[in-house]
Amino acid sequence: MITGTFKYAATTTMLGLICVLTACGIEAQQSSNTQSSPSPQHTEFGSVEEARRAVADVIGCEAAPKTDPIINPELAGYTAEYVVCSKRVQVEWFKTEEARNAEQQLYADSTQPLAVVEGKNWMVVDMSEALQESPSGKDLKGLAQELGGQFKSLNGAK
């Protein structure tokens, strides 16, 4: 039987140990919450050609595409630069966030099926389904993962 000073010392030690373990548990939980939900850091490119080269390194682009970009009209005064990767897959690059946002909204409002990869100042858009052409065969989900972008399937695109 523990009596006197030892009883209080044992109780104090146990309370201290519980506090330390509880604090460690809370810190570990906060740390794991932080690690499991990092904010996305999208890749940024300095030009449309730099973006095209990076895309080509991942999914392969034709050296001399036989089609022209499907150029969208100027959107509220914002313009993008476009280059073809292959078939109806095009790379888009934006000088301003406003231009990127306007293009995103244009695609979101479209009723056509589109597969899109969005980066910080660029997009890759596969318009094959929208134009009723055979699939491009490009792995845009893999592209998004490799280049730190986000893949979106709009309006039922596969």
C-alpha atoms as a PDB file:
ATOM      1  CA  MET A   1       0.000   0.000   0.000  1.00  0.00           C
ATOM      2  CA  ILE A   2       1.344   3.401  -0.958  1.00  0.00           C
ATOM      3  CA  THR A   3       1.043   6.059   1.708  1.00  0.00           C
ATOM      4  CA  GLY A   4       1.865   9.682   2.340  1.00  0.00           C
ATOM      5  CA  THR A   5       4.395  11.400   0.074  1.00  0.00           C
ATOM      6  CA  PHE A   6       4.679   8.464  -2.313  1.00  0.00           C
ATOM      7  CA  LYS A   7       0.892   8.493  -2.907  1.00  0.00           C
ATOM      8  CA  TYR A   8       0.917  12.146  -3.961  1.00  0.00           C
ATOM      9  CA  ALA A   9       4.114  11.781  -5.966  1.00  0.00           C
ATOM     10  CA  ALA A  10       2.678   8.806  -7.848  1.00  0.00           C
ATOM     11  CA  THR A  11      -0.555  10.685  -8.582  1.00  0.00           C
ATOM     12  CA  THR A  12       1.341  13.794  -9.745  1.00  0.00           C
ATOM     13  CA  THR A  13       3.611  11.698 -11.943  1.00  0.00           C
ATOM     14  CA  MET A  14       0.629   9.926 -13.516  1.00  0.00           C
ATOM     15  CA  LEU A  15      -1.155  13.235 -14.187  1.00  0.00           C
ATOM     16  CA  GLY A  16       2.020  14.647 -15.760  1.00  0.00           C
ATOM     17  CA  LEU A  17       2.394  11.571 -17.943  1.00  0.00           C
ATOM     18  CA  ILE A  18      -1.248  11.793 -19.045  1.00  0.00           C
ATOM     19  CA  CYS A  19      -0.789  15.476 -19.947  1.00  0.00           C
ATOM     20  CA  VAL A  20       2.344  14.745 -21.974  1.00  0.00           C
ATOM     21  CA  LEU A  21       0.720  11.845 -23.826  1.00  0.00           C
ATOM     22  CA  THR A  22      -2.430  13.868 -24.512  1.00  0.00           C
ATOM     23  CA  ALA A  23      -0.389  16.787 -25.864  1.00  0.00           C
ATOM     24  CA  CYS A  24       1.608  14.438 -28.100  1.00  0.00           C
ATOM     25  CA  GLY A  25      -1.598  12.883 -29.378  1.00  0.00           C
ATOM     26  CA  ILE A  26      -3.100  16.264 -30.203  1.00  0.00           C
ATOM     27  CA  GLU A  27       0.121  17.411 -31.898  1.00  0.00           C
ATOM     28  CA  ALA A  28       0.301  14.188 -33.956  1.00  0.00           C
ATOM     29  CA  GLN A  29      -3.348  14.561 -34.975  1.00  0.00           C
ATOM     30  CA  GLN A  30      -2.803  18.187 -36.043  1.00  0.00           C
ATOM     31  CA  SER A  31       0.327  17.160 -37.941  1.00  0.00           C
ATOM     32  CA  SER A  32      -1.455  14.331 -39.761  1.00  0.00           C
ATOM     33  CA  ASN A  33      -4.381  16.620 -40.628  1.00  0.00           C
ATOM     34  CA  THR A  34      -1.982  19.134 -42.106  1.00  0.00           C
ATOM     35  CA  GLN A  35      -0.120  16.509 -44.118  1.00  0.00           C
ATOM     36  CA  SER A  36      -3.219  14.759 -45.453  1.00  0.00           C
ATOM     37  CA  SER A  37      -4.819  17.874 -46.919  1.00  0.00           C
ATOM     38  CA  PRO A  38      -2.116  20.081 -48.446  1.00  0.00           C
ATOM     39  CA  SER A  39      -3.207  22.996 -50.579  1.00  0.00           C
ATOM     40  CA  PRO A  40      -2.673  22.274 -54.266  1.00  0.00           C
ATOM     41  CA  GLN A  41       0.385  23.885 -55.800  1.00  0.00           C
ATOM     42  CA  HIS A  42      -0.181  24.037 -59.529  1.00  0.00           C
ATOM     43  CA  THR A  43       2.762  24.296 -61.903  1.00  0.00           C
ATOM     44  CA  GLU A  44       3.276  27.609 -63.708  1.00  0.00           C
ATOM     45  CA  PHE A  45       4.901  28.081 -67.129  1.00  0.00           C
ATOM     46  CA  GLY A  46       6.601  31.122 -68.655  1.00  0.00           C
ATOM     47  CA  SER A  47       5.093  30.776 -72.136  1.00  0.00           C
ATOM     48  CA  VAL A  48       2.747  28.696 -74.233  1.00  0.00           C
ATOM     49  CA  GLU A  49       5.727  26.936 -75.827  1.00  0.00           C
ATOM     50  CA  GLU A  50       7.178  26.045 -72.425  1.00  0.00           C
ATOM     51  CA  ALA A  51       3.787  24.606 -71.433  1.00  0.00           C
ATOM     52  CA  ARG A  52       3.564  22.665 -74.718  1.00  0.00           C
ATOM     53  CA  ARG A  53       7.048  21.173 -74.221  1.00  0.00           C
ATOM     54  CA  ALA A  54       6.148  20.053 -70.696  1.00  0.00           C
ATOM     55  CA  VAL A  55       2.888  18.521 -71.951  1.00  0.00           C
ATOM     56  CA  ALA A  56       4.719  16.830 -74.828  1.00  0.00           C
ATOM     57  CA  ASP A  57       7.224  15.305 -72.392  1.00  0.00           C
ATOM     58  CA  VAL A  58       4.356  13.619 -70.531  1.00  0.00           C
ATOM     59  CA  ILE A  59       1.719  12.678 -73.124  1.00  0.00           C
ATOM     60  CA  GLY A  60       3.533  13.203 -76.400  1.00  0.00           C
ATOM     61  CA  CYS A  61       2.560  15.881 -78.884  1.00  0.00           C
ATOM     62  CA  GLU A  62       2.943  15.869 -82.639  1.00  0.00           C
ATOM     63  CA  ALA A  63       6.031  17.716 -83.854  1.00  0.00           C
ATOM     64  CA  ALA A  64       4.028  19.502 -86.566  1.00  0.00           C
ATOM     65  CA  PRO A  65       0.299  19.177 -85.855  1.00  0.00           C
ATOM     66  CA  LYS A  66      -1.871  19.133 -88.949  1.00  0.00           C
ATOM     67  CA  THR A  67      -4.686  21.126 -87.365  1.00  0.00           C
ATOM     68  CA  ASP A  68      -4.943  24.677 -86.159  1.00  0.00           C
ATOM     69  CA  PRO A  69      -5.921  25.577 -82.607  1.00  0.00           C
ATOM     70  CA  ILE A  70      -9.598  26.005 -81.951  1.00  0.00           C
ATOM     71  CA  ILE A  71      -9.264  29.640 -81.016  1.00  0.00           C
ATOM     72  CA  ASN A  72     -11.818  31.020 -78.626  1.00  0.00           C
ATOM     73  CA  PRO A  73     -12.863  34.615 -79.175  1.00  0.00           C
ATOM     74  CA  GLU A  74     -11.499  37.257 -76.888  1.00  0.00           C
ATOM     75  CA  LEU A  75     -13.308  36.900 -73.604  1.00  0.00           C
ATOM     76  CA  ALA A  76     -14.189  40.218 -72.023  1.00  0.00           C
ATOM     77  CA  GLY A  77     -10.938  41.629 -73.389  1.00  0.00           C
ATOM     78  CA  TYR A  78      -8.777  38.762 -72.101  1.00  0.00           C
ATOM     79  CA  THR A  79      -6.821  36.660 -74.512  1.00  0.00           C
ATOM     80  CA  ALA A  80      -5.034  33.366 -74.234  1.00  0.00           C
ATOM     81  CA  GLU A  81      -2.329  31.823 -76.376  1.00  0.00           C
ATOM     82  CA  TYR A  82      -3.146  28.460 -77.938  1.00  0.00           C
ATOM     83  CA  VAL A  83      -1.077  25.699 -79.554  1.00  0.00           C
ATOM     84  CA  VAL A  84      -2.125  22.273 -80.750  1.00  0.00           C
ATOM     85  CA  CYS A  85      -0.652  19.215 -79.094  1.00  0.00           C
ATOM     86  CA  SER A  86      -2.300  16.558 -81.226  1.00  0.00           C
ATOM     87  CA  LYS A  87      -5.599  16.021 -83.000  1.00  0.00           C
ATOM     88  CA  ARG A  88      -7.981  18.181 -80.989  1.00  0.00           C
ATOM     89  CA  VAL A  89      -5.897  18.470 -77.849  1.00  0.00           C
ATOM     90  CA  GLN A  90      -4.706  21.998 -77.352  1.00  0.00           C
ATOM     91  CA  VAL A  91      -2.515  23.735 -74.809  1.00  0.00           C
ATOM     92  CA  GLU A  92      -3.610  27.140 -73.567  1.00  0.00           C
ATOM     93  CA  TRP A  93      -1.489  29.649 -71.675  1.00  0.00           C
ATOM     94  CA  PHE A  94      -2.652  32.781 -69.885  1.00  0.00           C
ATOM     95  CA  LYS A  95      -0.801  35.983 -69.020  1.00  0.00           C
ATOM     96  CA  THR A  96      -3.337  36.897 -66.336  1.00  0.00           C
ATOM     97  CA  GLU A  97      -5.499  35.058 -63.861  1.00  0.00           C
ATOM     98  CA  GLU A  98      -8.509  36.951 -65.203  1.00  0.00           C
ATOM     99  CA  ALA A  99      -7.931  35.451 -68.648  1.00  0.00           C
ATOM    100  CA  ARG A 100      -7.648  31.962 -67.142  1.00  0.00           C
ATOM    101  CA  ASN A 101     -10.830  32.473 -65.119  1.00  0.00           C
ATOM    102  CA  ALA A 102     -12.709  33.679 -68.206  1.00  0.00           C
ATOM    103  CA  GLU A 103     -11.610  30.594 -70.155  1.00  0.00           C
ATOM    104  CA  GLN A 104     -12.561  28.312 -67.258  1.00  0.00           C
ATOM    105  CA  GLN A 105     -16.012  29.872 -67.201  1.00  0.00           C
ATOM    106  CA  LEU A 106     -16.393  29.465 -70.962  1.00  0.00           C
ATOM    107  CA  TYR A 107     -15.671  25.736 -70.672  1.00  0.00           C
ATOM    108  CA  ALA A 108     -17.855  25.337 -67.577  1.00  0.00           C
ATOM    109  CA  ASP A 109     -20.772  26.957 -69.438  1.00  0.00           C
ATOM    110  CA  SER A 110     -20.291  24.786 -72.526  1.00  0.00           C
ATOM    111  CA  THR A 111     -22.730  21.961 -73.195  1.00  0.00           C
ATOM    112  CA  GLN A 112     -20.062  20.014 -75.074  1.00  0.00           C
ATOM    113  CA  PRO A 113     -18.118  17.191 -73.379  1.00  0.00           C
ATOM    114  CA  LEU A 114     -14.581  18.348 -72.641  1.00  0.00           C
ATOM    115  CA  ALA A 115     -11.666  16.829 -70.745  1.00  0.00           C
ATOM    116  CA  VAL A 116      -9.559  19.578 -69.175  1.00  0.00           C
ATOM    117  CA  VAL A 117      -6.358  19.762 -67.153  1.00  0.00           C
ATOM    118  CA  GLU A 118      -5.947  23.060 -65.326  1.00  0.00           C
ATOM    119  CA  GLY A 119      -2.669  24.445 -64.039  1.00  0.00           C
ATOM    120  CA  LYS A 120      -1.784  27.786 -62.520  1.00  0.00           C
ATOM    121  CA  ASN A 121      -1.586  29.708 -65.808  1.00  0.00           C
ATOM    122  CA  TRP A 122      -2.294  27.008 -68.392  1.00  0.00           C
ATOM    123  CA  MET A 123      -4.825  24.419 -69.503  1.00  0.00           C
ATOM    124  CA  VAL A 124      -4.834  21.391 -71.729  1.00  0.00           C
ATOM    125  CA  VAL A 125      -8.191  20.741 -73.371  1.00  0.00           C
ATOM    126  CA  ASP A 126      -9.194  17.595 -75.254  1.00  0.00           C
ATOM    127  CA  MET A 127     -12.023  18.571 -77.578  1.00  0.00           C
ATOM    128  CA  SER A 128     -12.285  15.212 -79.365  1.00  0.00           C
ATOM    129  CA  GLU A 129     -15.698  14.288 -77.983  1.00  0.00           C
ATOM    130  CA  ALA A 130     -17.095  17.790 -78.458  1.00  0.00           C
ATOM    131  CA  LEU A 131     -16.116  17.625 -82.132  1.00  0.00           C
ATOM    132  CA  GLN A 132     -17.427  14.052 -82.461  1.00  0.00           C
ATOM    133  CA  GLU A 133     -14.000  12.727 -83.391  1.00  0.00           C
ATOM    134  CA  SER A 134     -12.318   9.567 -82.241  1.00  0.00           C
ATOM    135  CA  PRO A 135     -10.687   9.829 -78.804  1.00  0.00           C
ATOM    136  CA  SER A 136      -7.237  11.369 -78.725  1.00  0.00           C
ATOM    137  CA  GLY A 137      -5.888   8.558 -76.554  1.00  0.00           C
ATOM    138  CA  LYS A 138      -4.025  11.078 -74.379  1.00  0.00           C
ATOM    139  CA  ASP A 139      -3.889  10.328 -70.652  1.00  0.00           C
ATOM    140  CA  LEU A 140      -4.979  13.677 -69.260  1.00  0.00           C
ATOM    141  CA  LYS A 141      -5.431  12.293 -65.738  1.00  0.00           C
ATOM    142  CA  GLY A 142      -1.795  11.180 -65.779  1.00  0.00           C
ATOM    143  CA  LEU A 143      -0.809  14.560 -67.231  1.00  0.00           C
ATOM    144  CA  ALA A 144      -2.547  16.350 -64.361  1.00  0.00           C
ATOM    145  CA  GLN A 145      -0.705  14.211 -61.855  1.00  0.00           C
ATOM    146  CA  GLU A 146       2.706  14.677 -63.531  1.00  0.00           C
ATOM    147  CA  LEU A 147       2.434  18.443 -64.000  1.00  0.00           C
ATOM    148  CA  GLY A 148       0.698  19.330 -60.759  1.00  0.00           C
ATOM    149  CA  GLY A 149      -2.579  20.199 -62.442  1.00  0.00           C
ATOM    150  CA  GLN A 150      -6.174  19.276 -61.863  1.00  0.00           C
ATOM    151  CA  PHE A 151      -8.158  17.021 -64.224  1.00  0.00           C
ATOM    152  CA  LYS A 152     -11.798  17.876 -64.885  1.00  0.00           C
ATOM    153  CA  SER A 153     -14.353  16.039 -66.954  1.00  0.00           C
ATOM    154  CA  LEU A 154     -16.971  18.531 -68.103  1.00  0.00           C
ATOM    155  CA  ASN A 155     -20.431  17.647 -69.375  1.00  0.00           C
ATOM    156  CA  GLY A 156     -19.915  13.910 -69.466  1.00  0.00           C
ATOM    157  CA  ALA A 157     -16.521  13.777 -71.158  1.00  0.00           C
ATOM    158  CA  LYS A 158     -14.752  10.447 -70.808  1.00  0.00           C
END
